[in-house]
Structure formats: C-alpha cells, structure tokens
Coordinates of C-alpha atoms and ligand atoms in Angstrom, one line a residue:
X1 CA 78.5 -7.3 -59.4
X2 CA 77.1 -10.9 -60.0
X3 CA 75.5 -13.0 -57.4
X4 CA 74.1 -17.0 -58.0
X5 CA 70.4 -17.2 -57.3
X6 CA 67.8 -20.0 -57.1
X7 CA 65.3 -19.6 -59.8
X8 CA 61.6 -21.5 -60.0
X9 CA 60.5 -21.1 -63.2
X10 CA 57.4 -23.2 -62.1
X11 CA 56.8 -27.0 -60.7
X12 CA 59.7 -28.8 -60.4
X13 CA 61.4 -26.3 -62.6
X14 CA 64.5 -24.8 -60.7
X15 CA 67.6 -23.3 -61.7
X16 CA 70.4 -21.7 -60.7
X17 CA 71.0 -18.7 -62.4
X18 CA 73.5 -15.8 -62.8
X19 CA 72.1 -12.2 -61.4
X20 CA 72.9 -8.6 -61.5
X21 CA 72.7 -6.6 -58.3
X22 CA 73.0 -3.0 -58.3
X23 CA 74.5 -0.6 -55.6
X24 CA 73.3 -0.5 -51.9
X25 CA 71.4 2.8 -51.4
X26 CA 71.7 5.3 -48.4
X27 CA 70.0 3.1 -46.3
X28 CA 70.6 -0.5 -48.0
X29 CA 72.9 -3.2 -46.6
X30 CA 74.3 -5.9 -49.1
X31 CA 74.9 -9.1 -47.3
X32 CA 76.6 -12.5 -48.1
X33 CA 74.0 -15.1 -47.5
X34 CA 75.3 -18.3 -45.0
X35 CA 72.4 -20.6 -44.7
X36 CA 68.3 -20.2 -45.5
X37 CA 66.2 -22.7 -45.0
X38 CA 63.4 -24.7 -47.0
X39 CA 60.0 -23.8 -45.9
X40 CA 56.2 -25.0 -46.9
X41 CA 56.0 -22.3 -49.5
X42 CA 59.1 -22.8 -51.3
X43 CA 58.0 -26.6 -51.2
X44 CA 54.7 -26.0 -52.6
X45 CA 55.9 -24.4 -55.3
X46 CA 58.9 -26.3 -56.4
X47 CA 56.7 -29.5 -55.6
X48 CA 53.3 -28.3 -56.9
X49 CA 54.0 -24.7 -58.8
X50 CA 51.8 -22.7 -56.1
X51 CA 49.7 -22.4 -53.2
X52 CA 45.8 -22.8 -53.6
X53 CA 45.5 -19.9 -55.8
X54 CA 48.8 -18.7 -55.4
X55 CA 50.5 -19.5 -58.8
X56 CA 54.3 -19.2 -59.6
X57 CA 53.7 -17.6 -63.1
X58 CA 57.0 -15.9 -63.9
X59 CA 60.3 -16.9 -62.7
X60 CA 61.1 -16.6 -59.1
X61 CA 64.3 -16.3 -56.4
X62 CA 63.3 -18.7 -53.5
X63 CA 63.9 -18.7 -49.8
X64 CA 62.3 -16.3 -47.1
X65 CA 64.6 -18.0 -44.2
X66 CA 67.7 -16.8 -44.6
X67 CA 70.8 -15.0 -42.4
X68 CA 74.3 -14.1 -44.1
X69 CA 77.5 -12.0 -43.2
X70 CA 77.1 -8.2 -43.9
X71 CA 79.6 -6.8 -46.6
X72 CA 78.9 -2.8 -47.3
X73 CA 76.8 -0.9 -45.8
X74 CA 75.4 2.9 -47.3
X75 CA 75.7 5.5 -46.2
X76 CA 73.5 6.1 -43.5
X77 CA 73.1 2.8 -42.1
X78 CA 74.1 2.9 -38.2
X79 CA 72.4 -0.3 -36.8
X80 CA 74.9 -2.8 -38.5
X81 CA 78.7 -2.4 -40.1
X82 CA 80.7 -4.8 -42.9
X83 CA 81.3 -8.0 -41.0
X84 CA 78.2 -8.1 -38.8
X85 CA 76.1 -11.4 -38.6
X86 CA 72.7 -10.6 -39.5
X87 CA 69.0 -12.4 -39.8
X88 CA 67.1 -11.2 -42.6
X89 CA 63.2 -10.2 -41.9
X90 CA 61.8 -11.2 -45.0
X91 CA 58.7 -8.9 -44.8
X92 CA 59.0 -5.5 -45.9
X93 CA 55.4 -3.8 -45.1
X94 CA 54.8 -0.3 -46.9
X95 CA 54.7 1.9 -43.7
X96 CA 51.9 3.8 -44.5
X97 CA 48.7 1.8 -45.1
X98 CA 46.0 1.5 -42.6
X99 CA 46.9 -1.5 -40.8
X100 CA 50.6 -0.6 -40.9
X101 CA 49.6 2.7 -39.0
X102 CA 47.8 0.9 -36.5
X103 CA 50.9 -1.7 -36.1
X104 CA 49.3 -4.5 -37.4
X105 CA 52.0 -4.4 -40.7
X106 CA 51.6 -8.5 -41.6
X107 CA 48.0 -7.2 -42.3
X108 CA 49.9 -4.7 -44.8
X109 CA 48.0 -3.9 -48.2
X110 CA 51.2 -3.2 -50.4
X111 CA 53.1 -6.3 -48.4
X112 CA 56.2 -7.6 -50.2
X113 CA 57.8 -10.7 -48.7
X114 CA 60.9 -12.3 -49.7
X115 CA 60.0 -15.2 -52.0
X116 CA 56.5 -14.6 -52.3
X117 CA 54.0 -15.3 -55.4
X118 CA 51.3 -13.8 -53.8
X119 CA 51.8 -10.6 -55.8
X120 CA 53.4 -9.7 -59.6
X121 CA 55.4 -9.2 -59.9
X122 CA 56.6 -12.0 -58.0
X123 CA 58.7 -10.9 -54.6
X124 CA 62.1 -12.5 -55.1
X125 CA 63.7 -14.2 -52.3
X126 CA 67.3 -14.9 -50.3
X127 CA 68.5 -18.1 -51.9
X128 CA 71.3 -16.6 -53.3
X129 CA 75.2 -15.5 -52.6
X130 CA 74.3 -11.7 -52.1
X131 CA 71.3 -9.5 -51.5
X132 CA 70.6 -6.1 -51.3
X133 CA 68.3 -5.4 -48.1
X134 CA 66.8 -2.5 -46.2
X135 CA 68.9 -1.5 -42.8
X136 CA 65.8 -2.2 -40.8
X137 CA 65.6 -6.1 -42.2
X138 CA 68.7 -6.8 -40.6
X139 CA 68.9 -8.2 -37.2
X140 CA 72.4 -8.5 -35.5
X141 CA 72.5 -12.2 -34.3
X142 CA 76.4 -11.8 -32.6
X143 CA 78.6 -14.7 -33.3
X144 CA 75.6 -17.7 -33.3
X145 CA 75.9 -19.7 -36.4
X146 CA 74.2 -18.5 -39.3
X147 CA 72.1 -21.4 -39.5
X148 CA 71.1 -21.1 -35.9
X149 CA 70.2 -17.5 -37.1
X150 CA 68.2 -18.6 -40.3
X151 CA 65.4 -20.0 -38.1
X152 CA 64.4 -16.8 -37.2
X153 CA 61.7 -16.5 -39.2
X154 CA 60.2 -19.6 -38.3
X155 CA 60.3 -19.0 -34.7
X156 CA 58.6 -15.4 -35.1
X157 CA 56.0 -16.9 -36.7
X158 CA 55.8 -19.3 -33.5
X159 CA 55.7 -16.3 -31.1
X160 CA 53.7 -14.5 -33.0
X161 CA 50.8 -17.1 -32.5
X162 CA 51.6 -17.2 -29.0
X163 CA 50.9 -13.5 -28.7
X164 CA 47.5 -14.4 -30.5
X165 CA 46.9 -17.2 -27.6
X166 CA 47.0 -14.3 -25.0
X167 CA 49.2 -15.8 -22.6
X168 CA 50.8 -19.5 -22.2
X169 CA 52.0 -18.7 -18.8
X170 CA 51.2 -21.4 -16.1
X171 CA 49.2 -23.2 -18.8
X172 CA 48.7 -26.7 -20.5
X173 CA 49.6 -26.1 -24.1
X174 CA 49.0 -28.7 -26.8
X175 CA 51.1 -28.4 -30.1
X176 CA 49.4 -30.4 -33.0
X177 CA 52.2 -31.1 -35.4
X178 CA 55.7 -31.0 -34.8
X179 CA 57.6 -29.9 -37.6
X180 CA 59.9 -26.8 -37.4
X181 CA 57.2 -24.4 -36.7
X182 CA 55.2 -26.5 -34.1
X183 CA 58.8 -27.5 -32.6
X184 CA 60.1 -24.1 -32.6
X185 CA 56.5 -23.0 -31.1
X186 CA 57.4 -25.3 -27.8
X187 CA 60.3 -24.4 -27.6
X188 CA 59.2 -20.4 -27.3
X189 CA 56.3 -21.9 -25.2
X190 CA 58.5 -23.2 -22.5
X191 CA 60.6 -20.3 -22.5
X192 CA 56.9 -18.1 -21.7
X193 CA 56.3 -20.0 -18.7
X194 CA 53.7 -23.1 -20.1
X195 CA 53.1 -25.7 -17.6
X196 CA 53.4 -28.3 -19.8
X197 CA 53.5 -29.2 -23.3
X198 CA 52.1 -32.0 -25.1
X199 CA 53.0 -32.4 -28.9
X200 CA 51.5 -34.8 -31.3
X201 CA 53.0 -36.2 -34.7
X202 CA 52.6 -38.5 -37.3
X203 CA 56.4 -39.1 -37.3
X204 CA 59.1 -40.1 -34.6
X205 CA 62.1 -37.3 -35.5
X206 CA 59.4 -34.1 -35.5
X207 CA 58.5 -36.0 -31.9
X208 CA 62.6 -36.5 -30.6
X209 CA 62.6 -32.8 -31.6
X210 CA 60.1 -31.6 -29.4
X211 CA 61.4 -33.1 -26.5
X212 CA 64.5 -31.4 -27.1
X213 CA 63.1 -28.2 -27.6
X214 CA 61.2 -28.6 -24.2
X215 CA 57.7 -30.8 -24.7
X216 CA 57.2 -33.0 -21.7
X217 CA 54.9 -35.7 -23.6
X218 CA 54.7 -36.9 -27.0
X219 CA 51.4 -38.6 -28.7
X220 CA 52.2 -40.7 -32.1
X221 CA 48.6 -40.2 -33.3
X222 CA 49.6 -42.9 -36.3
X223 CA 50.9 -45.3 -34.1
X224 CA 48.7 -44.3 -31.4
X225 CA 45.1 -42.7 -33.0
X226 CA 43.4 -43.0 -29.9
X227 CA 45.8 -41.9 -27.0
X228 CA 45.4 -37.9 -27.3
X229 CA 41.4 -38.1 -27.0
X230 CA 40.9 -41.1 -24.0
X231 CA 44.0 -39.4 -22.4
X232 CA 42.8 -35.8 -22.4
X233 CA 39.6 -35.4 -23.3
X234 CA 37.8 -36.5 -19.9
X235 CA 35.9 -34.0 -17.8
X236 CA 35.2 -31.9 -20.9
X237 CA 39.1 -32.0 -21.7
X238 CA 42.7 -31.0 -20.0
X239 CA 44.3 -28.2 -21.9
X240 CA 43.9 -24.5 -22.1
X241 CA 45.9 -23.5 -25.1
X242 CA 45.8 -25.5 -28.2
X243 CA 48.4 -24.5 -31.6
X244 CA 47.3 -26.6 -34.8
X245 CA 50.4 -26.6 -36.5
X246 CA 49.8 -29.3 -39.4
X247 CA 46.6 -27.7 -41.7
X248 CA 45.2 -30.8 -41.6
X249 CA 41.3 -30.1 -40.9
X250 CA 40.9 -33.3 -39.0
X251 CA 43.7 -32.1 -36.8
X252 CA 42.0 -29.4 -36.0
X253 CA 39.0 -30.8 -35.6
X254 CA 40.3 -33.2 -32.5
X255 CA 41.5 -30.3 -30.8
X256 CA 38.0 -29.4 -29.6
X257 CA 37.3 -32.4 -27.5
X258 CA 40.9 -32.3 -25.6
X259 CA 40.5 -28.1 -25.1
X260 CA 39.1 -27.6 -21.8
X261 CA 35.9 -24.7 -21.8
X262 CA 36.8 -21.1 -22.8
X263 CA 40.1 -22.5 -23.7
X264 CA 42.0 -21.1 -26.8
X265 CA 42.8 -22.5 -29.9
X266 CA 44.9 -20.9 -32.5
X267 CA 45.3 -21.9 -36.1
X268 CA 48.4 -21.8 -37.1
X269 CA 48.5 -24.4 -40.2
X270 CA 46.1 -23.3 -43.5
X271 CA 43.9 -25.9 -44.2
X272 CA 41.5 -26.3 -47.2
X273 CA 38.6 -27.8 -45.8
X274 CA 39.1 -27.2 -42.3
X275 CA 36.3 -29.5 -40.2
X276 CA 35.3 -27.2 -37.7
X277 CA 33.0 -28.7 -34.8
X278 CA 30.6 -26.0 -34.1
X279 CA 28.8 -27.7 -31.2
X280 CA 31.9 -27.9 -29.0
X281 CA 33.0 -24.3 -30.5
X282 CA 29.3 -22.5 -29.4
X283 CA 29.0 -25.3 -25.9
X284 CA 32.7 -25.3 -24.5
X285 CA 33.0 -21.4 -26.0
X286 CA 36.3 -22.4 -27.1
X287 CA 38.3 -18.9 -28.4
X288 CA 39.1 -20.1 -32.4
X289 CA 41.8 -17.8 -33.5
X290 CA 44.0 -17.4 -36.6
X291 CA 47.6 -16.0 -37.1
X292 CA 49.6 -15.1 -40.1
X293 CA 53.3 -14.0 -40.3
X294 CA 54.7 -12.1 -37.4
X295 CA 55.7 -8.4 -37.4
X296 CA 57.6 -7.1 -34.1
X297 CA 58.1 -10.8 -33.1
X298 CA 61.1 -11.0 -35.7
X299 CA 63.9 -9.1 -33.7
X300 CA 62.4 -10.9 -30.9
X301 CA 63.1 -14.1 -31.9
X302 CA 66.6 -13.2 -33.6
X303 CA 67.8 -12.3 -30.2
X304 CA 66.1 -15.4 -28.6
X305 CA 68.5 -17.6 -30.9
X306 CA 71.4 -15.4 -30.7
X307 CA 71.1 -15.7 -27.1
X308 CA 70.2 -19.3 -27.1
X309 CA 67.6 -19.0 -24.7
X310 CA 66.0 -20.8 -27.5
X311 CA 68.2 -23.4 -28.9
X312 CA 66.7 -24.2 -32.1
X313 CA 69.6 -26.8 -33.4
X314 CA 67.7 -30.0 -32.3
X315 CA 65.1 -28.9 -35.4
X316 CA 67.5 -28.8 -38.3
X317 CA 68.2 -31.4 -40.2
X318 CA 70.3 -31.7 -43.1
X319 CA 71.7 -29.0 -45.0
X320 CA 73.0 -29.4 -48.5
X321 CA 75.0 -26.6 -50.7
X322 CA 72.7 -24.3 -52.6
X323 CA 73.1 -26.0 -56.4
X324 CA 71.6 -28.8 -55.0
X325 CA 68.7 -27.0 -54.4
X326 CA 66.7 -29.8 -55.9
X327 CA 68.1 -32.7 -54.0
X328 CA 67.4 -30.8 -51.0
X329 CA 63.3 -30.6 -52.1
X330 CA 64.1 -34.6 -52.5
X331 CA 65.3 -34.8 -48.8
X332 CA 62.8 -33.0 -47.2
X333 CA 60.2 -34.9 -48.1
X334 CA 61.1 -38.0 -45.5
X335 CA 59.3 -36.8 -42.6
X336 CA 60.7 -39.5 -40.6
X337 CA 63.9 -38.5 -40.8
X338 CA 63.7 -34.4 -41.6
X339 CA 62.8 -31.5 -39.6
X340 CA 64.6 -28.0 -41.3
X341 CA 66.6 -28.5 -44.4
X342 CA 68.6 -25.9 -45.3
X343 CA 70.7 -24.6 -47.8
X344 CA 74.6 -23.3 -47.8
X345 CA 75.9 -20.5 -49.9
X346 CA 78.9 -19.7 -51.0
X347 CA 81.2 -18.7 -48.1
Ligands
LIG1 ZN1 59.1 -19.9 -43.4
LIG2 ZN1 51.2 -1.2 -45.3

C-alpha cells in the first residue's frame, strides 16, 4: 500500500513524495490522517533547515500534530476499532530507560518523536495520508472534528507546563506570547481554576484569541511597551504564575519585575540568549522553571478537546490541503493574521 507524504529534504526544500507502508503489527493501528498542524519545528526547518544544532540532514516526513480516522487495526489492539477518531501522541519513549521508569518519559534517552531531527536517523512524522502507529499513541477523540483533535499536542504541552507551575488555582497567571501554545495554555489555565489571566503579544489576532480562549486582559507590548511593567509591577509586582511562551530572552527578562516574591515562572519558549535578571531571581526568590514536551498530559488533553471543555477552535487559523505544504509555510508567517495553520489530507 502507498501513502503521499511530506518530505524536507532541507531549507525550503519540500516535497511530496510517494511511500511504502508495510502491514500493521499485533499491536499497530494504521490510521487515515484528517488534519496536522504546522508547528515551530516544522517551521524552522522548512524555513531555516534546523534548530540551533538540530540539523535536517537526510530527508524527512514532517508534522508531529496530527489526528486521522482509524482504518485496521492488528490483532491485539482493544483500545480503538476501524472507524474510530483518534489523536496521535507523537512521542513514543522506549519504556525502559531510567527516566521512563521513574515516569518522567519526555526525559527518555532512546526518545523518538514524530517529525523529529534530533536523532538519525531522522524520526519521520504524520503529514501524510496513512501511518502506521503503536495502539497506545492513539487517543479516541469521539466525533470532535479532526482538526479540533490535531491540537492535542499543543495543548499537552500547555498542561504540561502548568503541572511544572505547581498549581494555577485561585491565582494571577500571566501568559507572555500568545500564539497557539500560549493561547491554548489560557485556555487550560482557566479551566484549572486561575483567577485571572493576563496575555501579552506583539500582534492583535494571537491577542482576539486569548480572549476567546478565556484571558481577561490583553497587553500589546508593540503598541503599548510600557503598560505590562507601570501596570503590574508596583509593590514588588501583581502575579504569582508567569508562562514565557515567545523564547524571546527580553520577554523573559520582563517577567521578573511584574512576578510578585516567591512567585513562579516557567519557561516554556527556548531562547538563545536568554537575559536572566539574577538580582530579582536571588531578592524576590522567584521559582525559574523549565518544561519540555508533555508525557501523561497527552490523553489529558485529547479528552479536554473531545469534550470541549477546552474549545480550542478560536486558535486555528487557516488550513490549506496538504500539497500546498509550502504555501501553507508562506501563510504562517503573517502573525497578524495566523494563529494554527494546518494541513488537510486526503479524505
Ligand atoms: Zn507542536
Ligand atoms: Zn526511555
């Protein structure tokens, strides 16, 4: 059987190509993709041919947000059956390293991830018409749209930063940066109880989005540079949870004045030179915490969307079919206008 895939051969170098895919195994579901979304990394690559020092060095399938139709099932699969709407987890730890033992599996030493360069060979991804995935990727999502569905694995990686905040419940929570992750982030912040929810752009539609998904104020900090610091940052500052969500280090850095003491900031965003003010760090004892991936925050957020007791529709965008994968690159760069693009497969 042949299935259409999207194929980076490097910067700006993608095509769609013609693949082979085998047999599902005992325990292997092959779905029918619907929708997957664009994401930083598969825009870094396309746009720049890597991460930092994550090169794309031999061809590639992209996409790690994806959610399809399930067609066959083996064997021994029990959890979903030909016809069921799925989200695809993109991660597949090992099992048996040390951190997966301990349940810490986005820490995993042997991780593959759909659509990853981190490792070679290369992980290939879900932008294509059919995949072959483990039983325990799949996430039932009931009869929600399949794009709905694809943004699963942007809000786990939202709630699984909220798990590193310790708890937003009853609290002021600041999102810097609201794109699909920081937008999807309020929108699992309201849901855990925040108080209220500030979020801060550069751009108007990230803004218009995180309203919808449940922010109560909104800074412009191009139109505005100012506003976020004179209006929070009195009396040694006004929020107790902060989520830097752009990887901008001056972002970060004007977080620490608005944090109130022994408040929490998590860093969400990966930025190169990350301007870290050390004298509010040490003197307000601000908690500075990372978070990568997610790991038992992706069924969690599957059901939250299949539910819709997180509605994630105000945060995509466009969506374009998948040969015009590269159009769709072109679109996503006009942050005043995008939030999620995403793709459509064959249906
Ligand atoms: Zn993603
Ligand atoms: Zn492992």
């Amino acid at each position: 059987m042949k299935t259409r895939a999207c194929v980076l051969y490097g910067k700006e170098d993608v095509r769609i190509e013609t693949r082979e895919i085998g047999d599902v195994g005992p325990k292997q579901v092959r779905v029918r993709i619907g929708a997957g979304g664009l994401c930083g990394s598969d825009i870094h690559y396309f746009r720049d041919g890597g991460i930092g020092t994550i090169q794309v060095s031999e061809p590639i399938i992209l996409g790690h947000e994806v959610a399809g139709t399930v067609e066959a099932v083996g064997g021994e699969v029990t959890n979903v059956k030909p016809g069921s709407r799925v989200a695809l987890c993109p991660s597949l730890p090992c099992g048996h390293c040390r951190f997966c033992q301990i349940g810490q599996q986005q820490h995993c030493l042997d991780m593959q991830f759909f659509g990853s360069a981190m490792r070679k060979p290369h992980c290939n991804g879900g932008f294509r018409d059919e995949i072959i995935v483990e039983d325990f990727q799949c996430e039932p999502v009931g009869d929600i749209g399949l794009d709905e569905a694809a943004c699963a694995e942007p809000l786990a990686v939202g709630l699984h930063a909220i798990n590193n905040a310790g708890s937003v419940f009853g609290k002021r929570v600041l999102v810097m940066g609201a794109g699909p992750i920081g937008a999807l982030l309020v929108g699992a912040a309201k849901l855990a109880g925040a108080e209220e929810i500030v979020a801060v752009d550069l751009a108007d539609a990230p803004l218009s989005a995180a309203i919808k998904m449940g922010a109560m104020t909104t800074v412009n900090a191009l139109a505005e540079p100012d506003r976020l610091a004179r209006r929070y940052s009195g009396d040694k500052g006004y929020f107790d949870v902060g989520f830097e969500c752009t990887g901008a280090g001056v972002a970060l850095g004007n977080m620490f004045p608005v944090v109130k003491p022994r408040g929490v900031i998590v860093a969400v965003g990966v930025s190169s030179g990350a301007h870290i003010p050390f004298n509010a760090l040490v003197g307000k004892e601000i908690h500075l915490a990372g978070t990568h991936r997610f790991h038992a925050e992706y069924p969690i957020a599957a059901r939250m969307i299949a539910e819709r007791r997180i509605d994630v529709r105000p945060i995509i965008s466009a969506t374009l079919p998948m040969d015009r994968i590269r159009d769709a690159f072109d679109v996503v760069r006009d942050r005043s206008l995008q939030m999620k693009v995403q793709l459509s497969f064959a249906t």
